[in-house]
Amino acid sequence: MSARRRLFLIKHGRPHIVPELPARQWTLSDEGLRQSERLAQWFRTHLPTQVVSSLEPKARETGKVLASRLKLPFNLAPNLHEHQRENEPYFPDVAQFEARVRDFFAEPSRLTFGEETADQAHSRFSQAVNKVMDEYLIDDVALVAHGTVITLLVSRANGLSPFPLWKALGFCGVIEVEWPSLKLMRVMERI
């Protein structure tokens, strides 16, 4: 029997919002950089052995700060991106955006928001996470990704309602799970 491994699922730091650009192109804001620094401080007592990130700039930058401060290896992996929604406009009204996300979670097999259903996003992301964990077979991995796909993975594995978990997970929030069961061990919602 193999030793228990930990997977730290991390939502990227606060982005610099540029409404004219798709969210997948946003970089970290100054606050997001500060959050990433605080995240690295927190991880000094929960040390993973590997940092892996989504290809999106805001996640990649968060992962680079974490790996650099902890002196850990850093790699990028495909298909860890946020649920695909480039066809959607920027929502300056938070309530309107949250309503769209609520619909996305409530009707997982129906295309309600973006270009990918919740079921499709979950399938893509869970396969990518499995591939990462297979690649780093002996490591506890800190995986920097995005709130919606992290929520889909964790809520489904633990029988949780997705919207409240998504809403609680702040920028640089961490969900620690046991691997490969994905059993929830800890949620650190805010940095």
GROMACS .gro file of N, CA, C and O in nm, residues 31-79:
model
  196
   31GLU      N    1  -0.199   4.335  -0.547
   31GLU     CA    2  -0.255   4.261  -0.433
   31GLU      C    3  -0.238   4.110  -0.453
   31GLU      O    4  -0.210   4.038  -0.359
   32GLY      N    5  -0.256   4.064  -0.576
   32GLY     CA    6  -0.236   3.921  -0.605
   32GLY      C    7  -0.093   3.876  -0.577
   32GLY      O    8  -0.070   3.765  -0.528
   33LEU      N    9   0.004   3.963  -0.608
   33LEU     CA   10   0.144   3.932  -0.575
   33LEU      C   11   0.165   3.925  -0.425
   33LEU      O   12   0.232   3.834  -0.374
   34ARG      N   13   0.104   4.019  -0.351
   34ARG     CA   14   0.115   4.016  -0.204
   34ARG      C   15   0.049   3.891  -0.148
   34ARG      O   16   0.102   3.827  -0.056
   35GLN      N   17  -0.067   3.854  -0.203
   35GLN     CA   18  -0.134   3.731  -0.158
   35GLN      C   19  -0.045   3.609  -0.183
   35GLN      O   20  -0.038   3.519  -0.099
   36SER      N   21   0.021   3.607  -0.298
   36SER     CA   22   0.110   3.495  -0.331
   36SER      C   23   0.226   3.486  -0.232
   36SER      O   24   0.267   3.376  -0.192
   37GLU      N   25   0.278   3.600  -0.191
   37GLU     CA   26   0.386   3.603  -0.091
   37GLU      C   27   0.335   3.548   0.043
   37GLU      O   28   0.404   3.469   0.109
   38ARG      N   29   0.215   3.590   0.084
   38ARG     CA   30   0.157   3.539   0.209
   38ARG      C   31   0.131   3.389   0.199
   38ARG      O   32   0.149   3.315   0.296
   39LEU      N   33   0.089   3.344   0.082
   39LEU     CA   34   0.067   3.202   0.060
   39LEU      C   35   0.196   3.123   0.081
   39LEU      O   36   0.197   3.018   0.146
   40ALA      N   37   0.306   3.175   0.028
   40ALA     CA   38   0.435   3.108   0.046
   40ALA      C   39   0.471   3.100   0.194
   40ALA      O   40   0.525   2.998   0.239
   41GLN      N   41   0.442   3.204   0.270
   41GLN     CA   42   0.469   3.201   0.415
   41GLN      C   43   0.387   3.091   0.482
   41GLN      O   44   0.437   3.017   0.566
   42TRP      N   45   0.260   3.080   0.446
   42TRP     CA   46   0.173   2.976   0.503
   42TRP      C   47   0.228   2.837   0.470
   42TRP      O   48   0.228   2.748   0.554
   43PHE      N   49   0.275   2.819   0.349
   43PHE     CA   50   0.322   2.688   0.305
   43PHE      C   51   0.452   2.645   0.372
   43PHE      O   52   0.488   2.528   0.366
   44ARG      N   53   0.521   2.734   0.439
   44ARG     CA   54   0.645   2.694   0.507
   44ARG      C   55   0.619   2.588   0.614
   44ARG      O   56   0.709   2.512   0.648
   45THR      N   57   0.497   2.581   0.666
   45THR     CA   58   0.463   2.478   0.765
   45THR      C   59   0.380   2.364   0.705
   45THR      O   60   0.341   2.273   0.776
   46HIS      N   61   0.351   2.368   0.578
   46HIS     CA   62   0.273   2.264   0.510
   46HIS      C   63   0.343   2.226   0.379
   46HIS      O   64   0.280   2.212   0.275
   47LEU      N   65   0.472   2.214   0.384
   47LEU     CA   66   0.556   2.212   0.266
   47LEU      C   67   0.523   2.099   0.168
   47LEU      O   68   0.536   1.982   0.200
   48PRO      N   69   0.482   2.136   0.045
   48PRO     CA   70   0.471   2.037  -0.061
   48PRO      C   71   0.611   2.010  -0.117
   48PRO      O   72   0.708   2.072  -0.073
   49THR      N   73   0.622   1.920  -0.212
   49THR     CA   74   0.752   1.892  -0.271
   49THR      C   75   0.759   1.935  -0.417
   49THR      O   76   0.865   1.931  -0.478
   50GLN      N   77   0.647   1.979  -0.472
   50GLN     CA   78   0.640   2.016  -0.614
   50GLN      C   79   0.531   2.120  -0.632
   50GLN      O   80   0.425   2.108  -0.570
   51VAL      N   81   0.554   2.219  -0.717
   51VAL     CA   82   0.452   2.318  -0.752
   51VAL      C   83   0.423   2.305  -0.901
   51VAL      O   84   0.515   2.306  -0.983
   52VAL      N   85   0.295   2.290  -0.934
   52VAL     CA   86   0.250   2.278  -1.073
   52VAL      C   87   0.140   2.381  -1.093
   52VAL      O   88   0.058   2.403  -1.005
   53SER      N   89   0.137   2.440  -1.212
   53SER     CA   90   0.041   2.546  -1.238
   53SER      C   91  -0.028   2.530  -1.372
   53SER      O   92   0.027   2.475  -1.467
   54SER      N   93  -0.147   2.587  -1.378
   54SER     CA   94  -0.217   2.612  -1.502
   54SER      C   95  -0.130   2.702  -1.589
   54SER      O   96  -0.044   2.775  -1.540
   55LEU      N   97  -0.154   2.701  -1.718
   55LEU     CA   98  -0.080   2.786  -1.812
   55LEU      C   99  -0.125   2.932  -1.807
   55LEU      O  100  -0.053   3.019  -1.857
   56GLU      N  101  -0.241   2.960  -1.749
   56GLU     CA  102  -0.292   3.098  -1.748
   56GLU      C  103  -0.198   3.188  -1.666
   56GLU      O  104  -0.149   3.147  -1.561
   57PRO      N  105  -0.173   3.312  -1.713
   57PRO     CA  106  -0.074   3.399  -1.648
   57PRO      C  107  -0.096   3.418  -1.498
   57PRO      O  108   0.000   3.413  -1.420
   58LYS      N  109  -0.219   3.443  -1.454
   58LYS     CA  110  -0.242   3.470  -1.311
   58LYS      C  111  -0.209   3.348  -1.225
   58LYS      O  112  -0.157   3.362  -1.114
   59ALA      N  113  -0.236   3.228  -1.276
   59ALA     CA  114  -0.201   3.106  -1.202
   59ALA      C  115  -0.050   3.080  -1.210
   59ALA      O  116   0.014   3.046  -1.110
   60ARG      N  117   0.005   3.097  -1.328
   60ARG     CA  118   0.148   3.075  -1.347
   60ARG      C  119   0.230   3.168  -1.257
   60ARG      O  120   0.325   3.124  -1.192
   61GLU      N  121   0.191   3.295  -1.249
   61GLU     CA  122   0.263   3.390  -1.165
   61GLU      C  123   0.250   3.354  -1.017
   61GLU      O  124   0.348   3.363  -0.941
   62THR      N  125   0.132   3.311  -0.975
   62THR     CA  126   0.113   3.267  -0.836
   62THR      C  127   0.203   3.148  -0.806
   62THR      O  128   0.271   3.144  -0.703
   63GLY      N  129   0.206   3.051  -0.895
   63GLY     CA  130   0.288   2.932  -0.877
   63GLY      C  131   0.437   2.963  -0.874
   63GLY      O  132   0.512   2.905  -0.795
   64LYS      N  133   0.480   3.056  -0.960
   64LYS     CA  134   0.622   3.093  -0.962
   64LYS      C  135   0.666   3.157  -0.831
   64LYS      O  136   0.774   3.129  -0.781
   65VAL      N  137   0.582   3.244  -0.775
   65VAL     CA  138   0.615   3.306  -0.646
   65VAL      C  139   0.626   3.198  -0.539
   65VAL      O  140   0.722   3.194  -0.463
   66LEU      N  141   0.528   3.109  -0.536
   66LEU     CA  142   0.528   3.003  -0.435
   66LEU      C  143   0.653   2.915  -0.447
   66LEU      O  144   0.723   2.892  -0.349
   67ALA      N  145   0.681   2.868  -0.567
   67ALA     CA  146   0.797   2.780  -0.588
   67ALA      C  147   0.928   2.853  -0.556
   67ALA      O  148   1.018   2.796  -0.493
   68SER      N  149   0.940   2.977  -0.598
   68SER     CA  150   1.062   3.053  -0.575
   68SER      C  151   1.088   3.073  -0.426
   68SER      O  152   1.200   3.050  -0.378
   69ARG      N  153   0.986   3.116  -0.353
   69ARG     CA  154   1.004   3.143  -0.210
   69ARG      C  155   1.031   3.016  -0.130
   69ARG      O  156   1.102   3.019  -0.031
   70LEU      N  157   0.973   2.903  -0.175
   70LEU     CA  158   0.992   2.776  -0.104
   70LEU      C  159   1.107   2.694  -0.159
   70LEU      O  160   1.136   2.586  -0.109
   71LYS      N  161   1.171   2.746  -0.266
   71LYS     CA  162   1.282   2.676  -0.331
   71LYS      C  163   1.241   2.534  -0.374
   71LYS      O  164   1.309   2.435  -0.347
   72LEU      N  165   1.128   2.529  -0.444
   72LEU     CA  166   1.073   2.403  -0.494
   72LEU      C  167   1.071   2.402  -0.646
   72LEU      O  168   1.065   2.507  -0.710
   73PRO      N  169   1.071   2.282  -0.705
   73PRO     CA  170   1.057   2.274  -0.851
   73PRO      C  171   0.921   2.329  -0.895
   73PRO      O  172   0.822   2.315  -0.823
   74PHE      N  173   0.919   2.392  -1.012
   74PHE     CA  174   0.797   2.452  -1.067
   74PHE      C  175   0.778   2.405  -1.210
   74PHE      O  176   0.872   2.409  -1.290
   75ASN      N  177   0.657   2.359  -1.240
   75ASN     CA  178   0.624   2.315  -1.376
   75ASN      C  179   0.485   2.361  -1.414
   75ASN      O  180   0.400   2.385  -1.328
   76LEU      N  181   0.464   2.371  -1.544
   76LEU     CA  182   0.332   2.402  -1.599
   76LEU      C  183   0.270   2.274  -1.652
   76LEU      O  184   0.342   2.183  -1.696
   77ALA      N  185   0.138   2.268  -1.651
   77ALA     CA  186   0.068   2.151  -1.706
   77ALA      C  187  -0.054   2.198  -1.785
   77ALA      O  188  -0.122   2.293  -1.745
   78PRO      N  189  -0.083   2.131  -1.894
   78PRO     CA  190  -0.199   2.169  -1.976
   78PRO      C  191  -0.330   2.124  -1.912
   78PRO      O  192  -0.332   2.037  -1.825
   79ASN      N  193  -0.437   2.186  -1.957
   79ASN     CA  194  -0.574   2.150  -1.922
   79ASN      C  195  -0.614   2.176  -1.777
   79ASN      O  196  -0.715   2.125  -1.730
   0.00000   0.00000   0.00000
